[in-house]
mmCIF file of C-alpha atoms in Angstrom:
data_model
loop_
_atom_site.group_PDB
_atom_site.id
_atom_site.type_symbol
_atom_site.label_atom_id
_atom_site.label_comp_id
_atom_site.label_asym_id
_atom_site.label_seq_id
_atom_site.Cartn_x
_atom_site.Cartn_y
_atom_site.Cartn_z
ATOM 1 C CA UNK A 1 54.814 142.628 48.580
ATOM 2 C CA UNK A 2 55.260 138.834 48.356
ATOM 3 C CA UNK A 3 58.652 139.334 46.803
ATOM 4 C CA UNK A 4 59.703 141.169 49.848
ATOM 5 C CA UNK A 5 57.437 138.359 52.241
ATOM 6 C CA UNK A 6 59.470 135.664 50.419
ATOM 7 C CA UNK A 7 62.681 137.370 51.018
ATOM 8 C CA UNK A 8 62.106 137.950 54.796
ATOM 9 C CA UNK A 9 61.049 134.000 55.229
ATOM 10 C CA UNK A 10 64.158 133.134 53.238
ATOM 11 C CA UNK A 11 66.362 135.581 55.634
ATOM 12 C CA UNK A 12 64.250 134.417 58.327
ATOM 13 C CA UNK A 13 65.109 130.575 57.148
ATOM 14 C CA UNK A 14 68.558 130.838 56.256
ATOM 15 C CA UNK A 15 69.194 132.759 60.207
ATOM 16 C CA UNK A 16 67.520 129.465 61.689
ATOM 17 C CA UNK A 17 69.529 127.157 59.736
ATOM 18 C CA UNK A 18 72.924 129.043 60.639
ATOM 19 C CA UNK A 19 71.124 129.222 64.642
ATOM 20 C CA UNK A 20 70.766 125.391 64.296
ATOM 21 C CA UNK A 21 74.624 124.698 62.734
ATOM 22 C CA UNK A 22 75.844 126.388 65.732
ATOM 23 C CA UNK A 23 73.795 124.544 68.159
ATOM 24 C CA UNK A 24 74.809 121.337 66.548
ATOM 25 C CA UNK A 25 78.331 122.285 66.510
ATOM 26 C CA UNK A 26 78.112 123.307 69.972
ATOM 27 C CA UNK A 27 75.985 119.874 70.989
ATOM 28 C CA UNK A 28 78.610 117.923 69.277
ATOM 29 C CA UNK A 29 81.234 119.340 71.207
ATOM 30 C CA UNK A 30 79.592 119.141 74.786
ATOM 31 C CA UNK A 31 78.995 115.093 74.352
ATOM 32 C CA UNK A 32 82.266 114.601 73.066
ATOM 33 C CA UNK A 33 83.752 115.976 76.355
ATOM 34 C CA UNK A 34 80.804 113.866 78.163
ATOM 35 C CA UNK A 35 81.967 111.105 76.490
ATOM 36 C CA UNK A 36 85.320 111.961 77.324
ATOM 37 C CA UNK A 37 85.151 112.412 81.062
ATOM 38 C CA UNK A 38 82.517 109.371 81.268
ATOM 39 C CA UNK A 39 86.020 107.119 80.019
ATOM 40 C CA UNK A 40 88.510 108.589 82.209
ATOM 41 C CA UNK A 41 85.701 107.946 85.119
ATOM 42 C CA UNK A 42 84.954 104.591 83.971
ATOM 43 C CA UNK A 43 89.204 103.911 84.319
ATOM 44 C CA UNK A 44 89.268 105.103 87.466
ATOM 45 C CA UNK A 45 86.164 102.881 88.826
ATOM 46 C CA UNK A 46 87.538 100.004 87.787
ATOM 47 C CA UNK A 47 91.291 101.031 88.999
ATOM 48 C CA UNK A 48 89.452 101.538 92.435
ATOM 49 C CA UNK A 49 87.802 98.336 92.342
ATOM 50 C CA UNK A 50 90.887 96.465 91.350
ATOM 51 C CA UNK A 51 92.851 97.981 94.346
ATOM 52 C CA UNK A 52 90.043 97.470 97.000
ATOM 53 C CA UNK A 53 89.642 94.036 95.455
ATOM 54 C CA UNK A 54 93.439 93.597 96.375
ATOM 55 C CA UNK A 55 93.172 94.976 99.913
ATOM 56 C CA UNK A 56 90.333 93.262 100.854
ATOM 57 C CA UNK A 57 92.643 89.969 99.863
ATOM 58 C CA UNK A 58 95.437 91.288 101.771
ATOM 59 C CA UNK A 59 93.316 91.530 104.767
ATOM 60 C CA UNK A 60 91.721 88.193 104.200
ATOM 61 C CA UNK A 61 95.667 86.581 104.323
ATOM 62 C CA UNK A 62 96.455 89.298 106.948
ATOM 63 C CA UNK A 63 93.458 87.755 109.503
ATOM 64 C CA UNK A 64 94.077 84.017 108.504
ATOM 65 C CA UNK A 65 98.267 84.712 109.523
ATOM 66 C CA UNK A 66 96.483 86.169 112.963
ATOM 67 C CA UNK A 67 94.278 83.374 113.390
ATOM 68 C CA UNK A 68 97.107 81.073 112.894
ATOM 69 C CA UNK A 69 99.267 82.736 115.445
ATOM 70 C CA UNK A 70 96.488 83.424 117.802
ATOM 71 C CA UNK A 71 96.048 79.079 117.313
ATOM 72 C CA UNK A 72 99.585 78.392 118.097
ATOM 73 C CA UNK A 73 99.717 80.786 121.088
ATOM 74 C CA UNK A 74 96.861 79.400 122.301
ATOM 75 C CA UNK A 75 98.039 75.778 121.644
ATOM 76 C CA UNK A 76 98.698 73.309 124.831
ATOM 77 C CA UNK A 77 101.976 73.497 124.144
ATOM 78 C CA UNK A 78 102.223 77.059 124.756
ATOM 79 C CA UNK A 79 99.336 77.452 127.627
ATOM 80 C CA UNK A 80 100.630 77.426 131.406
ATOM 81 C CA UNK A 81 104.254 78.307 130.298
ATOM 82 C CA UNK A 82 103.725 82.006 131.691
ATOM 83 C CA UNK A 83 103.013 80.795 135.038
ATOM 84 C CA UNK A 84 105.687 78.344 134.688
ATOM 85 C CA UNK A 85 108.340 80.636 133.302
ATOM 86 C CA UNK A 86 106.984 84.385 134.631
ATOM 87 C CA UNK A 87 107.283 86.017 137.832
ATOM 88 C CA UNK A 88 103.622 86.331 137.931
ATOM 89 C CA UNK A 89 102.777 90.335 139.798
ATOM 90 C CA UNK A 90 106.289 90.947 139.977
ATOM 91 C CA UNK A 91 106.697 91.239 136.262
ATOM 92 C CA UNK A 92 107.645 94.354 134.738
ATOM 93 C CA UNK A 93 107.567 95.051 130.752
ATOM 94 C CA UNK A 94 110.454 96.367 129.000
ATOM 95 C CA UNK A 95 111.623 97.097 125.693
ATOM 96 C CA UNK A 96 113.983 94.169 124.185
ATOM 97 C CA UNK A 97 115.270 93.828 121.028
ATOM 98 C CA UNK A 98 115.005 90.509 118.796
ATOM 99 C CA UNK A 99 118.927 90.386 119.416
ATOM 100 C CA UNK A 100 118.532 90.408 122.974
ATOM 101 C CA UNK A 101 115.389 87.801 123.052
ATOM 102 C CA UNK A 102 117.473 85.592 119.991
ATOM 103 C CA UNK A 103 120.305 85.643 122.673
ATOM 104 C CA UNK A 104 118.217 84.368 125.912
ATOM 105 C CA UNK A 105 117.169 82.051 123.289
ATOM 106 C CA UNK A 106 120.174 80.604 122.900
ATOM 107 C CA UNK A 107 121.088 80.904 126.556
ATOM 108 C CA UNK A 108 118.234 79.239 127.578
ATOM 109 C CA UNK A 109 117.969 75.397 128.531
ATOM 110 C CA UNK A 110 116.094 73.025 126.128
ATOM 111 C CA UNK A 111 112.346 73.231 128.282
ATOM 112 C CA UNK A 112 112.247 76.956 128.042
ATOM 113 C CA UNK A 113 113.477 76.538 124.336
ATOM 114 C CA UNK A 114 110.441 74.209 123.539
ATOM 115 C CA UNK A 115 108.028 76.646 125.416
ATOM 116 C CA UNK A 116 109.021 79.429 123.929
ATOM 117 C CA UNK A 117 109.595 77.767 120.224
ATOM 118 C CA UNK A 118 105.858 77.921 119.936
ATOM 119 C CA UNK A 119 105.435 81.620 120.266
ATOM 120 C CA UNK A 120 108.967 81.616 117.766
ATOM 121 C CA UNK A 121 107.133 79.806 114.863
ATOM 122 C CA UNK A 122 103.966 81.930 115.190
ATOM 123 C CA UNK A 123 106.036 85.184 115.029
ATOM 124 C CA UNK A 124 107.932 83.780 111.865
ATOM 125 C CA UNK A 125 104.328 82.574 110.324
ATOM 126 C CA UNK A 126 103.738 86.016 111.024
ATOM 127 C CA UNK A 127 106.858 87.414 109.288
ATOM 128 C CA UNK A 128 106.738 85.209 106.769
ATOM 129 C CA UNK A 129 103.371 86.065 105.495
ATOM 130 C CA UNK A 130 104.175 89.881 105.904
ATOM 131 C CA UNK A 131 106.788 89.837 103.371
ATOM 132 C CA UNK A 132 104.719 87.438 101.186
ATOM 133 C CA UNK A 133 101.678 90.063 101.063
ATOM 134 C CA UNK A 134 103.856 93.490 101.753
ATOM 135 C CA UNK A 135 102.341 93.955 105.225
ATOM 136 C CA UNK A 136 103.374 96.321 107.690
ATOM 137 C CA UNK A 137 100.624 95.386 110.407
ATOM 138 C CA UNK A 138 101.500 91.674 110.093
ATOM 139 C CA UNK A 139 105.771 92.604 111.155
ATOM 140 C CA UNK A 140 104.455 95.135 113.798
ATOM 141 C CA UNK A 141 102.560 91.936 115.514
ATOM 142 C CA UNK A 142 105.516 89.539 114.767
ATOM 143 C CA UNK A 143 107.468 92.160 116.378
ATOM 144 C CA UNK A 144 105.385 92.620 119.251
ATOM 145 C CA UNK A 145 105.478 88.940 119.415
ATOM 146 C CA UNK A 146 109.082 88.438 119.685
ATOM 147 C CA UNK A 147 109.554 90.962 122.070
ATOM 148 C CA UNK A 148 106.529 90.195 124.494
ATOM 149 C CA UNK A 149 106.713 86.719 126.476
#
């Protein structure tokens, strides 16, 4: 009888020790595809950082180009030349090209040019800095600038 007790424990061992290999194996496997996906996420944190870290720089030179406009429109230079140069209630908006506006420009006598050579340099700051940081909102308000009195 203790032969055959010894022989059942051994069984009885040897099963537990082939239950644990697999376990192991299996374990083993399992954090090496943890490990795995914890890299790729770690990449793709710090891509995501880098790239909001970039766009929060681009708007940072995106609102100091505004400011800067907003400073030169706003200059004394600038203020008083709509009521000096507009038709006040009478004025109506229309679409105009920068060719059209680059032509009154030339057309125009020296006063108007130094009135309007203000709102000129703030919509080339504006340009300027859009190509210099790849910004589309920057043109569309150098546009708008050009093309609005």
């Amino acid at each position: 009888a203790t032969v055959s007790k010894k022989a059942a424990a051994k069984a009885s061992r040897l099963q537990d020790a082939a239950t644990a290999k697999g376990d192991l194996a299996e374990t083993k496997a399992s954090k090496a595809a943890d490990e795995k996906y914890l890299q790729e996420m770690t990449a793709t944190c710090h891509k995501k950082s880098e790239e909001f870290e970039s766009r929060q720089l681009l708007r940072k030179e995106e609102l100091q180009a505004i400011q800067k406009a907003i400073e030169i429109i706003s200059s004394p230079q600038v203020s008083g030349a709509a009521d000096k140069h507009l038709p006040g209630a009478a004025l109506v908006q229309t679409p105009v090209s920068p060719a059209t506006v680059f032509a009154q420009f030339q057309n125009a006598d020296s006063a108007t040019i130094a009135g309007a050579s203000a709102q000129v340099r703030a919509a080339t700051l504006l340009r300027q800095r859009a190509e210099r940081v790849r910004s589309g909102f920057l043109l569309s308000i150098a546009a708008r600038i050009t093309e609005d009195p």
